[in-house]
C-alpha cells in the first residue's frame, strides 16, 4: 500500500540554522508528493509539491526534491526563521488509491531566536 | 476567496453521546474530504465526496460514523455513539478537481477538536 514515514520530532533549531526534515515513501506506480504545514492555531496549508521524479518543489525558501531511487522527499531550508515554527507533514497522492492524500505523522519544528 | 469553513471549533461530549460537525467548502469546489487527525498522527481520510456522491469511504467506521453532502455543497459528519478513541481533530478539505489534485491542492479548514470523556 501507500505510506509515508517522517522523522520524529520535535526539532528545535536556532534562527538561521539549516533545516532538514526527512521523508520517505512507499507506493506503487508514480505518486505525487507534497509538504503541508500547520502553523499554530491554523489549518493545514500546502507548502510545496512535486509530481514526478527529479522534480524540485520550492516555496518560501523551502525546497524538496522527488528522489525515486531513494523513495525520498526531504524538506530543506537554508536559514530558518522563528516564523517557520510549525508542524510539517509529508504527504503522498497516488491515483491508484482514489486521489486521497496519505499523510505522515508530522514533524514539529521550533525555531528559537 | 473565503476558505473552508467548519463548525463548531471545539466540542466536548461524553461517550455514547452523538455529535455532528459541519463543513462549507470553498465555492465551486466539487470535491470534499473529511479527515480525522488523532493527536500526534497525520490526518487520515474518512470519506471523500465528488459533488454529492461518495468516492471513497473505505476507512469510515460505518457502524458509528456517517456523512452526507446532499446538495453537493456543504457537508455534515456525524458520530453516533461516540467512543473515547474518537477524540481527535476532524478536518474538512475541498479541492476543485478530484482527478488532478497535483494541480488542484486541497484547502483545509481549521478543524473541529472533539474531546470524548
mmCIF file of C-alpha atoms in Angstrom:
data_model
loop_
_atom_site.group_PDB
_atom_site.id
_atom_site.type_symbol
_atom_site.label_atom_id
_atom_site.label_comp_id
_atom_site.label_asym_id
_atom_site.label_seq_id
_atom_site.Cartn_x
_atom_site.Cartn_y
_atom_site.Cartn_z
ATOM 1 C CA UNK A 1 0.000 0.000 0.000
ATOM 2 C CA UNK A 2 0.846 3.657 0.129
ATOM 3 C CA UNK A 3 2.556 5.140 3.166
ATOM 4 C CA UNK A 4 4.801 7.982 4.241
ATOM 5 C CA UNK A 5 7.400 7.930 7.013
ATOM 6 C CA UNK A 6 8.723 11.142 8.529
ATOM 7 C CA UNK A 7 11.465 11.754 11.026
ATOM 8 C CA UNK A 8 10.266 12.060 14.570
ATOM 9 C CA UNK A 9 10.130 15.451 16.223
ATOM 10 C CA UNK A 10 10.221 17.788 17.854
ATOM 11 C CA UNK A 11 13.048 19.506 16.046
ATOM 12 C CA UNK A 12 14.490 22.543 17.803
ATOM 13 C CA UNK A 13 16.786 24.904 15.909
ATOM 14 C CA UNK A 14 18.252 28.325 16.407
ATOM 15 C CA UNK A 15 17.309 31.069 13.990
ATOM 16 C CA UNK A 16 19.326 30.955 10.742
ATOM 17 C CA UNK A 17 20.204 27.274 11.176
ATOM 18 C CA UNK A 18 19.876 24.775 8.330
ATOM 19 C CA UNK A 19 16.794 22.570 8.363
ATOM 20 C CA UNK A 20 16.274 19.067 7.041
ATOM 21 C CA UNK A 21 13.150 17.028 7.712
ATOM 22 C CA UNK A 22 13.390 13.545 6.266
ATOM 23 C CA UNK A 23 10.515 11.899 4.445
ATOM 24 C CA UNK A 24 10.456 8.538 2.701
ATOM 25 C CA UNK A 25 7.555 6.874 0.990
ATOM 26 C CA UNK A 26 6.215 3.528 -0.132
ATOM 27 C CA UNK A 27 3.919 3.421 -3.120
ATOM 28 C CA UNK A 28 3.089 1.562 -6.281
ATOM 29 C CA UNK A 29 3.276 3.449 -9.524
ATOM 30 C CA UNK A 30 4.231 7.102 -9.682
ATOM 31 C CA UNK A 31 2.803 9.135 -6.820
ATOM 32 C CA UNK A 32 2.815 12.881 -6.384
ATOM 33 C CA UNK A 33 4.490 14.162 -3.222
ATOM 34 C CA UNK A 34 3.631 17.131 -1.032
ATOM 35 C CA UNK A 35 4.693 19.012 2.039
ATOM 36 C CA UNK A 36 1.941 20.627 4.092
ATOM 37 C CA UNK A 37 2.484 22.993 7.007
ATOM 38 C CA UNK A 38 0.301 23.703 10.001
ATOM 39 C CA UNK A 39 1.070 26.908 11.867
ATOM 40 C CA UNK A 40 -0.180 27.198 15.462
ATOM 41 C CA UNK A 41 -3.929 27.726 15.528
ATOM 42 C CA UNK A 42 -4.293 27.477 11.754
ATOM 43 C CA UNK A 43 -5.363 24.883 9.226
ATOM 44 C CA UNK A 44 -3.113 22.780 7.026
ATOM 45 C CA UNK A 45 -1.606 24.648 4.077
ATOM 46 C CA UNK A 46 0.181 23.332 1.037
ATOM 47 C CA UNK A 47 3.849 24.322 1.228
ATOM 48 C CA UNK A 48 5.232 22.690 -1.915
ATOM 49 C CA UNK A 49 4.772 19.752 -4.221
ATOM 50 C CA UNK A 50 6.466 17.578 -6.843
ATOM 51 C CA UNK A 51 4.575 15.445 -9.287
ATOM 52 C CA UNK A 52 7.329 13.372 -10.913
ATOM 53 C CA UNK A 53 10.810 12.039 -10.289
ATOM 54 C CA UNK A 54 13.609 14.618 -10.076
ATOM 55 C CA UNK A 55 11.124 17.483 -9.746
ATOM 56 C CA UNK A 56 12.039 20.064 -7.140
ATOM 57 C CA UNK A 57 9.270 21.840 -5.275
ATOM 58 C CA UNK A 58 10.045 25.155 -3.642
ATOM 59 C CA UNK A 59 8.231 27.859 -1.720
ATOM 60 C CA UNK A 60 9.103 30.428 0.977
ATOM 61 C CA UNK A 61 12.746 29.314 0.958
ATOM 62 C CA UNK A 62 11.849 25.647 1.459
ATOM 63 C CA UNK A 63 12.827 23.014 -1.092
ATOM 64 C CA UNK A 64 12.274 19.309 -1.595
ATOM 65 C CA UNK A 65 13.408 17.053 -4.439
ATOM 66 C CA UNK A 66 11.480 13.958 -5.532
ATOM 67 C CA UNK A 67 14.069 11.151 -5.488
ATOM 68 C CA UNK A 68 12.638 7.984 -6.951
ATOM 69 C CA UNK A 69 15.854 5.995 -6.473
ATOM 70 C CA UNK A 70 15.769 6.556 -2.706
ATOM 71 C CA UNK A 71 11.965 6.988 -2.442
ATOM 72 C CA UNK A 72 12.533 10.217 -0.570
ATOM 73 C CA UNK A 73 11.223 13.788 -0.483
ATOM 74 C CA UNK A 74 13.265 15.512 2.213
ATOM 75 C CA UNK A 75 12.348 19.083 3.154
ATOM 76 C CA UNK A 76 15.194 21.605 3.438
ATOM 77 C CA UNK A 77 15.647 25.267 4.210
ATOM 78 C CA UNK A 78 18.962 27.044 4.354
ATOM 79 C CA UNK A 79 18.158 29.535 7.097
ATOM 80 C CA UNK A 80 15.105 29.088 9.301
ATOM 81 C CA UNK A 81 13.219 31.893 10.991
ATOM 82 C CA UNK A 82 11.167 31.964 14.173
ATOM 83 C CA UNK A 83 8.070 32.293 11.983
ATOM 84 C CA UNK A 84 8.807 28.847 10.491
ATOM 85 C CA UNK A 85 7.842 27.211 13.776
ATOM 86 C CA UNK A 86 5.045 24.831 12.836
ATOM 87 C CA UNK A 87 4.212 21.188 12.221
ATOM 88 C CA UNK A 88 5.272 19.873 8.813
ATOM 89 C CA UNK A 89 3.519 16.960 7.124
ATOM 90 C CA UNK A 90 4.822 14.951 4.205
ATOM 91 C CA UNK A 91 2.043 13.515 2.045
ATOM 92 C CA UNK A 92 1.610 11.258 -0.944
ATOM 93 C CA UNK A 93 -1.064 11.152 -3.609
ATOM 94 C CA UNK A 94 -1.459 8.071 -5.704
ATOM 95 C CA UNK A 95 -4.010 7.783 -8.450
ATOM 96 C CA UNK A 96 -4.070 4.059 -7.674
ATOM 97 C CA UNK A 97 -5.790 4.900 -4.388
ATOM 98 C CA UNK A 98 -8.564 7.249 -5.392
ATOM 99 C CA UNK A 99 -6.754 10.597 -5.262
ATOM 100 C CA UNK A 100 -6.769 10.836 -1.472
ATOM 101 C CA UNK A 101 -3.719 12.203 0.303
ATOM 102 C CA UNK A 102 -1.806 9.866 2.621
ATOM 103 C CA UNK A 103 -0.054 11.849 5.341
ATOM 104 C CA UNK A 104 2.933 11.155 7.523
ATOM 105 C CA UNK A 105 2.691 11.685 11.265
ATOM 106 C CA UNK A 106 4.095 15.199 11.110
ATOM 107 C CA UNK A 107 7.277 16.773 12.435
ATOM 108 C CA UNK A 108 7.096 19.640 14.880
ATOM 109 C CA UNK A 109 9.666 22.398 14.342
ATOM 110 C CA UNK A 110 10.502 25.025 16.941
ATOM 111 C CA UNK A 111 12.858 27.827 15.955
ATOM 112 C CA UNK A 112 14.282 29.886 18.794
ATOM 113 C CA UNK A 113 15.702 33.424 18.493
ATOM 114 C CA UNK B 1 -11.601 33.867 -1.649
ATOM 115 C CA UNK B 2 -13.235 32.609 1.521
ATOM 116 C CA UNK B 3 -11.670 29.485 2.928
ATOM 117 C CA UNK B 4 -13.173 26.202 4.066
ATOM 118 C CA UNK B 5 -15.495 26.900 6.989
ATOM 119 C CA UNK B 6 -16.034 24.400 9.784
ATOM 120 C CA UNK B 7 -18.101 24.461 12.933
ATOM 121 C CA UNK B 8 -18.058 24.100 15.809
ATOM 122 C CA UNK B 9 -14.422 24.792 16.593
ATOM 123 C CA UNK B 10 -14.485 22.723 19.764
ATOM 124 C CA UNK B 11 -16.829 20.078 21.162
ATOM 125 C CA UNK B 12 -16.751 18.093 24.367
ATOM 126 C CA UNK B 13 -19.147 15.177 24.814
ATOM 127 C CA UNK B 14 -19.466 12.073 26.921
ATOM 128 C CA UNK B 15 -19.000 8.620 25.439
ATOM 129 C CA UNK B 16 -22.113 7.153 23.862
ATOM 130 C CA UNK B 17 -23.431 10.622 23.024
ATOM 131 C CA UNK B 18 -23.905 11.858 19.471
ATOM 132 C CA UNK B 19 -22.154 14.737 17.738
ATOM 133 C CA UNK B 20 -22.276 16.413 14.342
ATOM 134 C CA UNK B 21 -19.788 18.569 12.506
ATOM 135 C CA UNK B 22 -20.470 20.917 9.633
ATOM 136 C CA UNK B 23 -18.318 21.965 6.705
ATOM 137 C CA UNK B 24 -18.811 24.533 3.960
ATOM 138 C CA UNK B 25 -16.186 24.154 1.216
ATOM 139 C CA UNK B 26 -14.751 26.839 -0.995
ATOM 140 C CA UNK B 27 -17.285 27.950 -3.552
ATOM 141 C CA UNK B 28 -17.039 25.928 -6.754
ATOM 142 C CA UNK B 29 -15.025 23.089 -5.259
ATOM 143 C CA UNK B 30 -16.581 19.823 -6.345
ATOM 144 C CA UNK B 31 -14.547 17.519 -4.117
ATOM 145 C CA UNK B 32 -14.901 17.465 -0.354
ATOM 146 C CA UNK B 33 -12.924 15.377 2.138
ATOM 147 C CA UNK B 34 -13.286 14.588 5.819
ATOM 148 C CA UNK B 35 -10.080 13.668 7.653
ATOM 149 C CA UNK B 36 -9.544 12.519 11.239
ATOM 150 C CA UNK B 37 -6.354 13.694 12.945
ATOM 151 C CA UNK B 38 -5.581 11.987 16.223
ATOM 152 C CA UNK B 39 -3.052 13.767 18.431
ATOM 153 C CA UNK B 40 0.493 13.016 17.294
ATOM 154 C CA UNK B 41 -0.576 11.489 13.987
ATOM 155 C CA UNK B 42 -1.130 12.705 10.486
ATOM 156 C CA UNK B 43 -4.614 13.205 9.082
ATOM 157 C CA UNK B 44 -6.400 10.038 7.980
ATOM 158 C CA UNK B 45 -9.050 10.152 5.270
ATOM 159 C CA UNK B 46 -12.531 9.180 6.430
ATOM 160 C CA UNK B 47 -14.605 9.964 3.368
ATOM 161 C CA UNK B 48 -14.323 11.698 0.018
ATOM 162 C CA UNK B 49 -17.229 13.209 -1.939
ATOM 163 C CA UNK B 50 -17.372 14.270 -5.546
ATOM 164 C CA UNK B 51 -20.337 16.649 -5.717
ATOM 165 C CA UNK B 52 -22.988 14.740 -3.751
ATOM 166 C CA UNK B 53 -21.636 11.259 -4.458
ATOM 167 C CA UNK B 54 -19.249 9.218 -2.315
ATOM 168 C CA UNK B 55 -15.906 8.422 -3.985
ATOM 169 C CA UNK B 56 -14.182 6.662 -1.100
ATOM 170 C CA UNK B 57 -15.474 5.750 2.343
ATOM 171 C CA UNK B 58 -13.341 2.667 2.885
ATOM 172 C CA UNK B 59 -11.850 3.989 6.141
ATOM 173 C CA UNK B 60 -15.075 5.330 7.601
ATOM 174 C CA UNK B 61 -16.259 3.278 10.612
ATOM 175 C CA UNK B 62 -19.747 2.923 9.269
ATOM 176 C CA UNK B 63 -21.179 1.382 12.405
ATOM 177 C CA UNK B 64 -20.913 4.761 14.126
ATOM 178 C CA UNK B 65 -19.845 7.397 11.579
ATOM 179 C CA UNK B 66 -21.982 8.817 8.807
ATOM 180 C CA UNK B 67 -21.555 11.709 6.424
ATOM 181 C CA UNK B 68 -23.675 13.387 3.812
ATOM 182 C CA UNK B 69 -23.418 16.102 1.208
ATOM 183 C CA UNK B 70 -26.978 16.204 -0.025
ATOM 184 C CA UNK B 71 -26.839 19.225 -2.319
ATOM 185 C CA UNK B 72 -23.226 18.845 -3.332
ATOM 186 C CA UNK B 73 -22.111 21.883 -1.340
ATOM 187 C CA UNK B 74 -21.847 21.750 2.436
ATOM 188 C CA UNK B 75 -21.454 18.533 4.367
ATOM 189 C CA UNK B 76 -22.089 17.088 7.799
ATOM 190 C CA UNK B 77 -20.192 14.342 9.592
ATOM 191 C CA UNK B 78 -21.923 12.558 12.451
ATOM 192 C CA UNK B 79 -20.717 10.191 15.139
ATOM 193 C CA UNK B 80 -23.311 8.110 16.968
ATOM 194 C CA UNK B 81 -22.482 6.836 19.539
ATOM 195 C CA UNK B 82 -19.076 8.333 20.288
ATOM 196 C CA UNK B 83 -16.226 6.376 21.836
ATOM 197 C CA UNK B 84 -13.210 7.638 23.759
ATOM 198 C CA UNK B 85 -10.947 6.820 20.822
ATOM 199 C CA UNK B 86 -12.896 9.235 18.613
ATOM 200 C CA UNK B 87 -11.195 12.146 20.373
ATOM 201 C CA UNK B 88 -9.411 13.928 17.541
ATOM 202 C CA UNK B 89 -9.473 16.928 15.271
ATOM 203 C CA UNK B 90 -11.868 16.469 12.358
ATOM 204 C CA UNK B 91 -10.651 18.294 9.291
ATOM 205 C CA UNK B 92 -12.661 19.177 6.251
ATOM 206 C CA UNK B 93 -10.916 19.914 2.980
ATOM 207 C CA UNK B 94 -12.015 20.753 -0.540
ATOM 208 C CA UNK B 95 -10.457 20.827 -3.964
ATOM 209 C CA UNK B 96 -11.583 21.965 -7.368
ATOM 210 C CA UNK B 97 -10.783 18.824 -9.301
ATOM 211 C CA UNK B 98 -10.764 15.256 -7.963
ATOM 212 C CA UNK B 99 -8.695 13.878 -10.716
ATOM 213 C CA UNK B 100 -5.896 16.386 -10.680
ATOM 214 C CA UNK B 101 -5.039 17.099 -7.073
ATOM 215 C CA UNK B 102 -1.455 17.645 -8.078
ATOM 216 C CA UNK B 103 -2.526 20.903 -9.685
ATOM 217 C CA UNK B 104 -5.598 21.469 -7.530
ATOM 218 C CA UNK B 105 -4.366 21.227 -3.996
ATOM 219 C CA UNK B 106 -6.543 20.539 -1.019
ATOM 220 C CA UNK B 107 -7.639 23.531 1.006
ATOM 221 C CA UNK B 108 -8.199 22.662 4.654
ATOM 222 C CA UNK B 109 -10.479 24.192 7.238
ATOM 223 C CA UNK B 110 -9.263 24.852 10.774
ATOM 224 C CA UNK B 111 -10.946 21.706 12.040
ATOM 225 C CA UNK B 112 -13.222 20.734 14.902
ATOM 226 C CA UNK B 113 -11.487 19.476 18.015
ATOM 227 C CA UNK B 114 -13.581 16.727 19.603
ATOM 228 C CA UNK B 115 -12.979 15.509 23.130
ATOM 229 C CA UNK B 116 -14.891 12.434 24.285
ATOM 230 C CA UNK B 117 -14.891 11.890 28.042
#
